[in-house]
mmCIF file of C-alpha atoms in Angstrom:
data_model
loop_
_atom_site.group_PDB
_atom_site.id
_atom_site.type_symbol
_atom_site.label_atom_id
_atom_site.label_comp_id
_atom_site.label_asym_id
_atom_site.label_seq_id
_atom_site.Cartn_x
_atom_site.Cartn_y
_atom_site.Cartn_z
ATOM 1 C CA UNK A 30 -31.167 3.998 1.369
ATOM 2 C CA UNK A 31 -28.949 6.144 -0.877
ATOM 3 C CA UNK A 32 -28.411 9.866 -0.375
ATOM 4 C CA UNK A 33 -30.415 10.951 -3.394
ATOM 5 C CA UNK A 34 -33.469 9.144 -2.082
ATOM 6 C CA UNK A 35 -32.989 10.672 1.361
ATOM 7 C CA UNK A 36 -32.817 14.136 -0.228
ATOM 8 C CA UNK A 37 -36.013 13.468 -2.222
ATOM 9 C CA UNK A 38 -37.778 12.416 0.936
ATOM 10 C CA UNK A 39 -36.488 15.479 2.806
ATOM 11 C CA UNK A 40 -37.939 17.662 0.038
ATOM 12 C CA UNK A 41 -41.254 16.044 0.887
ATOM 13 C CA UNK A 42 -40.879 17.047 4.544
ATOM 14 C CA UNK A 43 -39.704 13.695 5.921
ATOM 15 C CA UNK A 44 -38.043 14.354 9.321
ATOM 16 C CA UNK A 45 -36.529 10.871 9.410
ATOM 17 C CA UNK A 46 -34.697 11.623 6.158
ATOM 18 C CA UNK A 47 -33.402 14.840 7.692
ATOM 19 C CA UNK A 48 -32.186 12.974 10.783
ATOM 20 C CA UNK A 49 -30.380 10.433 8.573
ATOM 21 C CA UNK A 50 -28.641 13.175 6.620
ATOM 22 C CA UNK A 51 -27.793 15.013 9.828
ATOM 23 C CA UNK A 52 -26.146 11.883 11.262
ATOM 24 C CA UNK A 53 -24.218 11.357 8.035
ATOM 25 C CA UNK A 54 -22.814 14.893 7.830
ATOM 26 C CA UNK A 55 -22.745 16.371 11.355
ATOM 27 C CA UNK A 56 -19.167 15.326 12.198
ATOM 28 C CA UNK A 57 -17.783 16.130 8.760
ATOM 29 C CA UNK A 58 -19.320 19.619 8.973
ATOM 30 C CA UNK A 59 -18.182 20.148 12.561
ATOM 31 C CA UNK A 60 -14.557 19.369 11.608
ATOM 32 C CA UNK A 61 -14.825 21.673 8.595
ATOM 33 C CA UNK A 62 -16.455 24.492 10.595
ATOM 34 C CA UNK A 63 -13.882 24.143 13.380
ATOM 35 C CA UNK A 64 -10.934 24.350 10.962
ATOM 36 C CA UNK A 65 -12.470 27.385 9.254
ATOM 37 C CA UNK A 66 -13.633 29.255 12.383
ATOM 38 C CA UNK A 67 -10.942 28.181 14.861
ATOM 39 C CA UNK A 68 -13.402 27.979 17.764
ATOM 40 C CA UNK A 69 -15.417 24.950 18.911
ATOM 41 C CA UNK A 70 -18.396 27.009 20.077
ATOM 42 C CA UNK A 71 -18.482 28.969 16.829
ATOM 43 C CA UNK A 72 -18.225 25.716 14.877
ATOM 44 C CA UNK A 73 -21.189 24.196 16.744
ATOM 45 C CA UNK A 74 -23.286 27.319 16.036
ATOM 46 C CA UNK A 75 -22.261 27.309 12.374
ATOM 47 C CA UNK A 76 -23.190 23.634 11.977
ATOM 48 C CA UNK A 77 -26.527 24.100 13.742
ATOM 49 C CA UNK A 78 -27.398 27.098 11.549
ATOM 50 C CA UNK A 79 -26.284 25.180 8.458
ATOM 51 C CA UNK A 80 -28.701 22.359 9.140
ATOM 52 C CA UNK A 81 -31.559 24.742 9.930
ATOM 53 C CA UNK A 82 -30.978 26.468 6.586
ATOM 54 C CA UNK A 83 -30.732 23.073 4.897
ATOM 55 C CA UNK A 84 -34.149 22.044 6.234
ATOM 56 C CA UNK A 85 -35.808 25.374 5.402
ATOM 57 C CA UNK A 86 -34.386 25.715 1.875
ATOM 58 C CA UNK A 87 -34.050 22.125 0.664
ATOM 59 C CA UNK A 88 -36.714 22.763 -1.957
ATOM 60 C CA UNK A 89 -34.279 25.181 -3.672
ATOM 61 C CA UNK A 90 -31.836 22.340 -4.409
ATOM 62 C CA UNK A 91 -32.381 21.425 -8.045
ATOM 63 C CA UNK A 92 -30.374 18.177 -8.271
ATOM 64 C CA UNK A 93 -30.315 15.666 -5.449
ATOM 65 C CA UNK A 94 -26.823 14.488 -6.371
ATOM 66 C CA UNK A 95 -25.519 17.984 -5.646
ATOM 67 C CA UNK A 96 -26.613 17.891 -2.001
ATOM 68 C CA UNK A 97 -23.132 17.627 -0.449
ATOM 69 C CA UNK A 98 -21.687 20.605 -2.363
ATOM 70 C CA UNK A 99 -24.830 22.602 -1.614
ATOM 71 C CA UNK A 100 -24.575 21.790 2.119
ATOM 72 C CA UNK A 101 -20.894 22.751 2.194
ATOM 73 C CA UNK A 102 -21.750 25.993 0.409
ATOM 74 C CA UNK A 103 -24.299 26.853 3.103
ATOM 75 C CA UNK A 104 -21.717 26.098 5.805
ATOM 76 C CA UNK A 105 -19.052 28.256 4.154
ATOM 77 C CA UNK A 106 -21.384 31.205 3.695
ATOM 78 C CA UNK A 107 -22.630 30.881 7.291
ATOM 79 C CA UNK A 108 -19.064 30.776 8.630
ATOM 80 C CA UNK A 109 -18.044 33.718 6.481
ATOM 81 C CA UNK A 110 -20.976 35.848 7.675
ATOM 82 C CA UNK A 111 -20.211 34.972 11.287
ATOM 83 C CA UNK A 112 -16.556 35.993 10.871
ATOM 84 C CA UNK A 113 -17.623 39.335 9.342
ATOM 85 C CA UNK A 114 -20.206 39.900 12.059
ATOM 86 C CA UNK A 115 -17.573 39.471 14.744
ATOM 87 C CA UNK A 116 -15.398 41.979 12.890
ATOM 88 C CA UNK A 117 -12.230 40.191 13.898
ATOM 89 C CA UNK A 118 -9.794 37.669 12.562
ATOM 90 C CA UNK A 119 -9.916 34.236 14.194
ATOM 91 C CA UNK A 120 -6.958 33.955 16.602
ATOM 92 C CA UNK A 121 -4.209 31.401 16.185
ATOM 93 C CA UNK A 122 -5.067 28.430 18.353
ATOM 94 C CA UNK A 123 -4.214 24.797 18.669
ATOM 95 C CA UNK A 124 -6.849 22.669 17.011
ATOM 96 C CA UNK A 125 -8.311 19.670 18.889
ATOM 97 C CA UNK A 126 -11.534 18.328 17.543
ATOM 98 C CA UNK A 127 -13.747 17.324 20.462
ATOM 99 C CA UNK A 128 -16.384 15.209 18.783
ATOM 100 C CA UNK A 129 -17.550 11.592 18.934
ATOM 101 C CA UNK A 130 -16.737 11.014 15.263
ATOM 102 C CA UNK A 131 -18.057 7.696 14.039
ATOM 103 C CA UNK A 132 -17.952 8.352 10.323
ATOM 104 C CA UNK A 133 -15.832 10.258 7.797
ATOM 105 C CA UNK A 134 -12.660 9.270 9.630
ATOM 106 C CA UNK A 135 -9.592 10.848 8.062
ATOM 107 C CA UNK A 136 -5.878 11.036 8.885
ATOM 108 C CA UNK A 137 -6.725 14.334 10.525
ATOM 109 C CA UNK A 138 -8.861 12.569 13.135
ATOM 110 C CA UNK A 139 -6.264 9.941 13.835
ATOM 111 C CA UNK A 140 -3.381 12.309 14.495
ATOM 112 C CA UNK A 141 -5.111 15.483 15.625
ATOM 113 C CA UNK A 142 -3.525 15.316 19.074
ATOM 114 C CA UNK A 143 0.100 15.105 17.927
ATOM 115 C CA UNK A 144 2.423 18.084 18.237
ATOM 116 C CA UNK A 145 3.165 18.101 14.529
ATOM 117 C CA UNK A 146 -0.511 18.316 13.639
ATOM 118 C CA UNK A 147 -1.170 21.083 16.108
ATOM 119 C CA UNK A 148 1.558 23.161 14.519
ATOM 120 C CA UNK A 149 0.224 22.630 11.027
ATOM 121 C CA UNK A 150 -3.251 23.584 12.195
ATOM 122 C CA UNK A 151 -1.846 26.622 13.953
ATOM 123 C CA UNK A 152 -0.301 27.738 10.663
ATOM 124 C CA UNK A 153 -3.625 27.145 8.820
ATOM 125 C CA UNK A 154 -5.482 29.180 11.459
ATOM 126 C CA UNK A 155 -3.082 32.130 10.888
ATOM 127 C CA UNK A 156 -4.431 32.552 7.327
ATOM 128 C CA UNK A 157 -7.183 35.029 6.540
ATOM 129 C CA UNK A 158 -10.648 33.534 6.142
ATOM 130 C CA UNK A 159 -10.710 33.133 2.346
ATOM 131 C CA UNK A 160 -7.304 31.470 2.179
ATOM 132 C CA UNK A 161 -8.080 29.265 5.171
ATOM 133 C CA UNK A 162 -11.314 28.121 3.534
ATOM 134 C CA UNK A 163 -9.644 26.941 0.323
ATOM 135 C CA UNK A 164 -6.953 25.099 2.306
ATOM 136 C CA UNK A 165 -9.587 23.314 4.429
ATOM 137 C CA UNK A 166 -11.676 22.329 1.402
ATOM 138 C CA UNK A 167 -8.729 21.300 -0.787
ATOM 139 C CA UNK A 168 -6.433 19.548 1.658
ATOM 140 C CA UNK A 169 -8.656 18.410 4.486
ATOM 141 C CA UNK A 170 -11.867 17.729 2.553
ATOM 142 C CA UNK A 171 -9.934 16.596 -0.600
ATOM 143 C CA UNK A 172 -12.173 18.503 -2.987
ATOM 144 C CA UNK A 173 -11.282 19.410 -6.578
ATOM 145 C CA UNK A 174 -10.701 23.072 -7.386
ATOM 146 C CA UNK A 175 -13.773 23.093 -9.611
ATOM 147 C CA UNK A 176 -16.041 21.926 -6.800
ATOM 148 C CA UNK A 177 -14.438 24.433 -4.378
ATOM 149 C CA UNK A 178 -15.153 27.220 -6.866
ATOM 150 C CA UNK A 179 -18.846 26.203 -6.836
ATOM 151 C CA UNK A 180 -18.949 26.192 -3.065
ATOM 152 C CA UNK A 181 -17.205 29.516 -2.647
ATOM 153 C CA UNK A 182 -18.980 31.194 -5.556
ATOM 154 C CA UNK A 183 -15.815 32.205 -7.400
ATOM 155 C CA UNK A 184 -13.871 31.058 -10.476
ATOM 156 C CA UNK A 185 -11.594 28.049 -10.473
ATOM 157 C CA UNK A 186 -8.737 30.403 -11.298
ATOM 158 C CA UNK A 187 -9.436 32.354 -8.098
ATOM 159 C CA UNK A 188 -9.365 29.111 -6.105
ATOM 160 C CA UNK A 189 -5.974 28.161 -7.621
ATOM 161 C CA UNK A 190 -4.661 31.636 -6.950
ATOM 162 C CA UNK A 191 -5.758 31.498 -3.299
ATOM 163 C CA UNK A 192 -4.183 28.056 -2.906
ATOM 164 C CA UNK A 193 -0.908 29.314 -4.322
ATOM 165 C CA UNK A 194 -0.903 32.303 -1.965
ATOM 166 C CA UNK A 195 -1.896 30.111 0.996
ATOM 167 C CA UNK A 196 0.953 27.668 0.323
ATOM 168 C CA UNK A 197 3.409 30.534 0.258
ATOM 169 C CA UNK A 198 2.156 31.904 3.546
ATOM 170 C CA UNK A 199 2.118 28.481 5.169
ATOM 171 C CA UNK A 200 5.631 27.753 3.980
ATOM 172 C CA UNK A 201 6.843 30.921 5.723
ATOM 173 C CA UNK A 202 4.871 30.221 8.907
ATOM 174 C CA UNK A 203 6.105 26.636 9.198
ATOM 175 C CA UNK A 204 9.684 27.745 8.524
ATOM 176 C CA UNK A 205 9.339 30.128 11.497
ATOM 177 C CA UNK A 206 8.125 27.217 13.639
ATOM 178 C CA UNK A 207 11.167 25.280 12.508
ATOM 179 C CA UNK A 208 13.462 28.090 13.621
ATOM 180 C CA UNK A 209 11.733 27.986 16.967
ATOM 181 C CA UNK A 210 13.094 24.588 17.790
ATOM 182 C CA UNK A 211 12.193 22.145 15.033
ATOM 183 C CA UNK A 212 14.405 21.050 12.184
ATOM 184 C CA UNK A 213 13.533 21.584 8.481
ATOM 185 C CA UNK A 214 12.966 17.827 8.207
ATOM 186 C CA UNK A 215 10.524 17.884 11.092
ATOM 187 C CA UNK A 216 8.631 20.737 9.514
ATOM 188 C CA UNK A 217 8.362 18.791 6.260
ATOM 189 C CA UNK A 218 6.983 15.852 8.226
ATOM 190 C CA UNK A 219 4.397 18.097 9.790
ATOM 191 C CA UNK A 220 3.234 19.101 6.332
ATOM 192 C CA UNK A 221 3.268 15.509 5.020
ATOM 193 C CA UNK A 222 0.907 14.468 7.811
ATOM 194 C CA UNK A 223 -1.927 16.509 6.321
ATOM 195 C CA UNK A 224 -0.880 16.294 2.709
ATOM 196 C CA UNK A 225 0.332 19.874 2.782
ATOM 197 C CA UNK A 226 3.518 19.739 0.663
ATOM 198 C CA UNK A 227 4.845 23.273 0.830
ATOM 199 C CA UNK A 228 8.623 22.791 1.143
#
């Protein structure tokens, strides 16, 4: 059954359709929430709240084909509110996704445990929330800037501006890591792993 049909059924209150959509998106959302929040427990709470809101407000979705963007928008807003509520910036931490991912496998999943990947993720986590969000959506979720603008509720120009600023900050952060014991070539390889071409 295709996604549009599942969404139509969910609008009619079908719990099986909800379960199918949950299984399809839970790991994708968990990875996204983890990268944005920096904490596994926060990520789990964000994903749970996202799906609750999805179930309660599915009738507000006008076009079934826009379900994924709408779901990501809910997750982003939930994560942003949580970060504001905590009144703190997420600390720099090594990222290690602890999930039984069976779908949506990306290069991130395959190499998440490597030292290079941890350093790249550490640099991403050092960004403020808004810059971190655009990096996660653009590089890890491979979304177009136009779609990111819809999710974040801003203009495409703002997305591009945030990406430019984030690249600059990441370039500086990864250069510092290089001075701490890695060569410039190794740092470039760390960026290449995730498609983050900053140098």
